[in-house]
Short mmCIF file of C-alpha atoms in Angstrom, two decimals:
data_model
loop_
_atom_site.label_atom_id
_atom_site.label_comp_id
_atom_site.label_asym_id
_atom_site.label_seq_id
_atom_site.Cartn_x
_atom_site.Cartn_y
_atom_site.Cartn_z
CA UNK A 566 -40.79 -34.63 1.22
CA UNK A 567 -44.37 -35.15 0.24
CA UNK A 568 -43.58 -37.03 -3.16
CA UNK A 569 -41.05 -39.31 -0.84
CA UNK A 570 -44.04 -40.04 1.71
CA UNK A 571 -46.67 -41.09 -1.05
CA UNK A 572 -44.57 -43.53 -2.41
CA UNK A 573 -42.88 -44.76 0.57
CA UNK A 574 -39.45 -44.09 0.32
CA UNK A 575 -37.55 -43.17 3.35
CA UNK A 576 -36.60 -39.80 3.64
CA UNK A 577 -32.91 -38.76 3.87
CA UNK A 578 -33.06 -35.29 3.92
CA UNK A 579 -32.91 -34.69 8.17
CA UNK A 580 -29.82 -37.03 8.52
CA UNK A 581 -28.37 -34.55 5.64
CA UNK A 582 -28.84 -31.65 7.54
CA UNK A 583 -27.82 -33.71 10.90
CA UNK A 584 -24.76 -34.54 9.10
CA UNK A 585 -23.85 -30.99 7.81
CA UNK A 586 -24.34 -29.56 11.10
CA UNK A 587 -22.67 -32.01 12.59
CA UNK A 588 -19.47 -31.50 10.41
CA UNK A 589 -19.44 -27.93 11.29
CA UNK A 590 -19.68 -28.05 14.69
CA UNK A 591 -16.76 -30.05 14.77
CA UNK A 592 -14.62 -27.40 13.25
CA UNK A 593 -15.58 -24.88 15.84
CA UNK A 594 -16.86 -26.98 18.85
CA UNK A 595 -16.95 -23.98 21.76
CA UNK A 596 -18.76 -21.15 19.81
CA UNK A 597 -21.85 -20.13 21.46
CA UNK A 598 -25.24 -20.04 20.17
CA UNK A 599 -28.42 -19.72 21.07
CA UNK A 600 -31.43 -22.04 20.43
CA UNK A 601 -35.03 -22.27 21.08
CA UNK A 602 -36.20 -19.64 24.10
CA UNK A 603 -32.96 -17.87 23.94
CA UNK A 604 -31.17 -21.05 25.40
CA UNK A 605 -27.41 -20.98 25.27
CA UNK A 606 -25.30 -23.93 23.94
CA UNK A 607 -22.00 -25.12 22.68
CA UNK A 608 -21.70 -25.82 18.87
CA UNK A 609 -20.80 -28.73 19.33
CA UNK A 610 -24.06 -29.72 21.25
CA UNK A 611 -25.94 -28.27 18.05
CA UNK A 612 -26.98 -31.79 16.36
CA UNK A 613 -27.75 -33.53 20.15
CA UNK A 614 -30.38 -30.94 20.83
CA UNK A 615 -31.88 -30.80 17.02
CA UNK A 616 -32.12 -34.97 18.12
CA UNK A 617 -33.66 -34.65 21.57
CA UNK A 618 -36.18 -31.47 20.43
CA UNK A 619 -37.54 -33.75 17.43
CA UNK A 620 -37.73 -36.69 20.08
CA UNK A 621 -39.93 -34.38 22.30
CA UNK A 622 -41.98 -33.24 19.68
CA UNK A 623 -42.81 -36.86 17.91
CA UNK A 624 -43.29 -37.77 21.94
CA UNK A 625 -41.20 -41.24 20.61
CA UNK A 626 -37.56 -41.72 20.26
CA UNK A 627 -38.15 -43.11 16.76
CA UNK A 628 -38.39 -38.70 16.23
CA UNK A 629 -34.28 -38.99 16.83
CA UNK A 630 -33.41 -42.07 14.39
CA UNK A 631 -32.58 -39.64 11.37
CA UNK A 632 -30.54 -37.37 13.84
CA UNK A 633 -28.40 -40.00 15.17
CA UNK A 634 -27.98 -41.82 11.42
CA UNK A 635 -26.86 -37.63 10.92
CA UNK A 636 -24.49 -37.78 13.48
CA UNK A 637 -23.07 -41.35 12.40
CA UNK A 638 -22.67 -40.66 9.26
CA UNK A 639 -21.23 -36.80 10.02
CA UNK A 640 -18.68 -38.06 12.05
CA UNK A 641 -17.37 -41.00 10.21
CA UNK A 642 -17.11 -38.13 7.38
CA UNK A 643 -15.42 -36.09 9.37
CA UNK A 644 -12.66 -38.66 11.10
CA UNK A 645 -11.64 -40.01 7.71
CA UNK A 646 -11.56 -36.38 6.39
CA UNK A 647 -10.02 -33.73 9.16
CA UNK A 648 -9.11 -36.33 11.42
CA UNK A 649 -7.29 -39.47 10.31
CA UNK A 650 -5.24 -37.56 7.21
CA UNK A 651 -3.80 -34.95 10.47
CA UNK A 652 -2.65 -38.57 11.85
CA UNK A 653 -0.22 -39.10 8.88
CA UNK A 654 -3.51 -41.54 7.43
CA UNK A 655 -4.46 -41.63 4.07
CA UNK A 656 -7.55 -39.67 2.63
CA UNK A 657 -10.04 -42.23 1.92
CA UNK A 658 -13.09 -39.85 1.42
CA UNK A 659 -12.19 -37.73 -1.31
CA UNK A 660 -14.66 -34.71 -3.45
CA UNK A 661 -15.06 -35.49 -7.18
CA UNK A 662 -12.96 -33.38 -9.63
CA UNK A 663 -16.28 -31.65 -10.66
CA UNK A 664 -17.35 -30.48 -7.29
CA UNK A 665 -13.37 -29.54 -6.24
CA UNK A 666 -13.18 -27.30 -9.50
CA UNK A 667 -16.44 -25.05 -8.33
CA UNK A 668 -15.08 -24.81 -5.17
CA UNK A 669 -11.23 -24.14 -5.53
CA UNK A 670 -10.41 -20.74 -7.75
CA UNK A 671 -6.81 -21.34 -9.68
CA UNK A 672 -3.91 -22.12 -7.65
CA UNK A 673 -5.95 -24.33 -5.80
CA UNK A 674 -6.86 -21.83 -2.91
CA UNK A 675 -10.50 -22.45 -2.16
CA UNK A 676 -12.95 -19.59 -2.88
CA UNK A 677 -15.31 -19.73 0.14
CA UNK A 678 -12.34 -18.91 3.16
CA UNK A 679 -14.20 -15.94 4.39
CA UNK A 680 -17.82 -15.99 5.08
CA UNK A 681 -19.55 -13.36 3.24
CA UNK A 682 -19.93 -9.98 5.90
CA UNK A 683 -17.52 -11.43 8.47
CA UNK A 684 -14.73 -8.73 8.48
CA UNK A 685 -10.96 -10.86 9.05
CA UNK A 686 -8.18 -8.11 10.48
CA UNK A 687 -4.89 -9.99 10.98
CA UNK A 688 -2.10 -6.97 12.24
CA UNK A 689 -2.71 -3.56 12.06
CA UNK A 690 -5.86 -2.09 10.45
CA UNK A 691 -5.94 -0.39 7.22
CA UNK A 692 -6.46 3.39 6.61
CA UNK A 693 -9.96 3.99 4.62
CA UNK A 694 -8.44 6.97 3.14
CA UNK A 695 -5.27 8.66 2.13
CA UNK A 696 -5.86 11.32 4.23
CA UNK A 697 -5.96 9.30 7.26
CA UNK A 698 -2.94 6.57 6.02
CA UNK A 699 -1.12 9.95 6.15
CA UNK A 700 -2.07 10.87 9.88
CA UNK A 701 -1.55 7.04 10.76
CA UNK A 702 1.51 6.74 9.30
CA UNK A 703 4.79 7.84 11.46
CA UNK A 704 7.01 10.87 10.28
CA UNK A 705 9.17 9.38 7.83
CA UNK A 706 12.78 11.45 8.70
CA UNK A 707 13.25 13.97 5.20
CA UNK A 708 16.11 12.75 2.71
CA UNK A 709 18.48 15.02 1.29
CA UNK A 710 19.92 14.60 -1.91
CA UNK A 711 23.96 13.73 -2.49
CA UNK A 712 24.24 16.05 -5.11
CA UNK A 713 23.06 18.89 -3.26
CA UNK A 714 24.42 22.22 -2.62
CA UNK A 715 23.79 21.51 1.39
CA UNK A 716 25.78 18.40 0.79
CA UNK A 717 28.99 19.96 -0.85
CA UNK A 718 31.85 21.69 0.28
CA UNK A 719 33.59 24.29 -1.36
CA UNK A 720 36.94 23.99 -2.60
CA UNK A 721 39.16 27.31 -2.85
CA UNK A 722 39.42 28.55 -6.50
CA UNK A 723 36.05 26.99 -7.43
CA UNK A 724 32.08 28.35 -7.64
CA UNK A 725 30.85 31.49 -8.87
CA UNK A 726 33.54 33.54 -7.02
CA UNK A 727 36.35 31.16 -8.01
CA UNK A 728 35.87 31.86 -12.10
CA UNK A 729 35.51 35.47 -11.47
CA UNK A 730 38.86 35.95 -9.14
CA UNK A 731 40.08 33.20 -12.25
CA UNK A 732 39.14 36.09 -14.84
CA UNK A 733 40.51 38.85 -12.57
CA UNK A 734 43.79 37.38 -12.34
CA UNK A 735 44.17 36.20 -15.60
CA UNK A 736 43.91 40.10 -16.45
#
């Protein structure tokens, strides 16, 4: 920011951040956050309040002219992006190959889904431990084989007893 001051170049870099935050709020308009003195807001009310606090501070509205470039250029981005392709629209505002293939893993599934420490459960929860998939896990009912002796009936003349009575009477 200072190098950009001393030669007089505009500086770009509070619209970016307008912009960003802007784009994100859009995504997930009605979270709640909190701002300066523990003040509760909408997400989506995020990049209006970063406008009006720098307004307040500069004590000129000239303090909100990168906020609202921010928000101009945020949601044009994020119409011809989310917006207009959901409409059945082409997608005019594409990523460069370079930046999709640092993003996306193979497959094409992106890598960045989850944020990092945010634990997603969809359905039941799973067991940390054998022991307690075992206790969480309802009583499977207990198999018995088709070969086994339980399974069987005897026929006369056959078994153990039927060779013997076999040998008897063949003597």
């Amino acid at each position: 920011c200072g190098v950009a001051t001393l030669v007089g170049a505009p500086q770009f870099s509070r619209s970016l951040i307008t912009a960003t935050i802007y784009c994100c709020s859009r995504r997930q308009p009605m979270v709640p956050m909190e701002v300066q003195f523990g003040i509760k807001i909408e997400y989506w009310l995020l990049p209006y309040v970063n406008a009006v606090v720098d307004a307040l501070q500069a004590q000129s509205a000239a303090g909100a002219v990168p906020h609202v470039l921010g928000i101009l250029t945020g949601h044009v981005y994020h119409f011809f992006t989310c917006v207009w392709p959901s409409m059945g629209g082409k997608r005019y505002l594409t990523p460069p190959k370079a930046f999709k293939s640092m993003v996306e893993e193979e497959g094409g599934k992106k890598k960045a889904d989850k944020p990092k420490g945010v634990k997603v459960t969809t359905g039941a929860a799973k067991p940390k431990s054998k022991a307690a998939a075992k206790k969480a896990a309802p009583a499977a009912p207990k198999k018995t084989k088709v070969g086994s002796k339980a399974g069987k009936s005897k026929k006369a003349g056959k078994g153990k007893k039927g060779k013997k009575s076999k040998k008897a009477s063949k003597e």
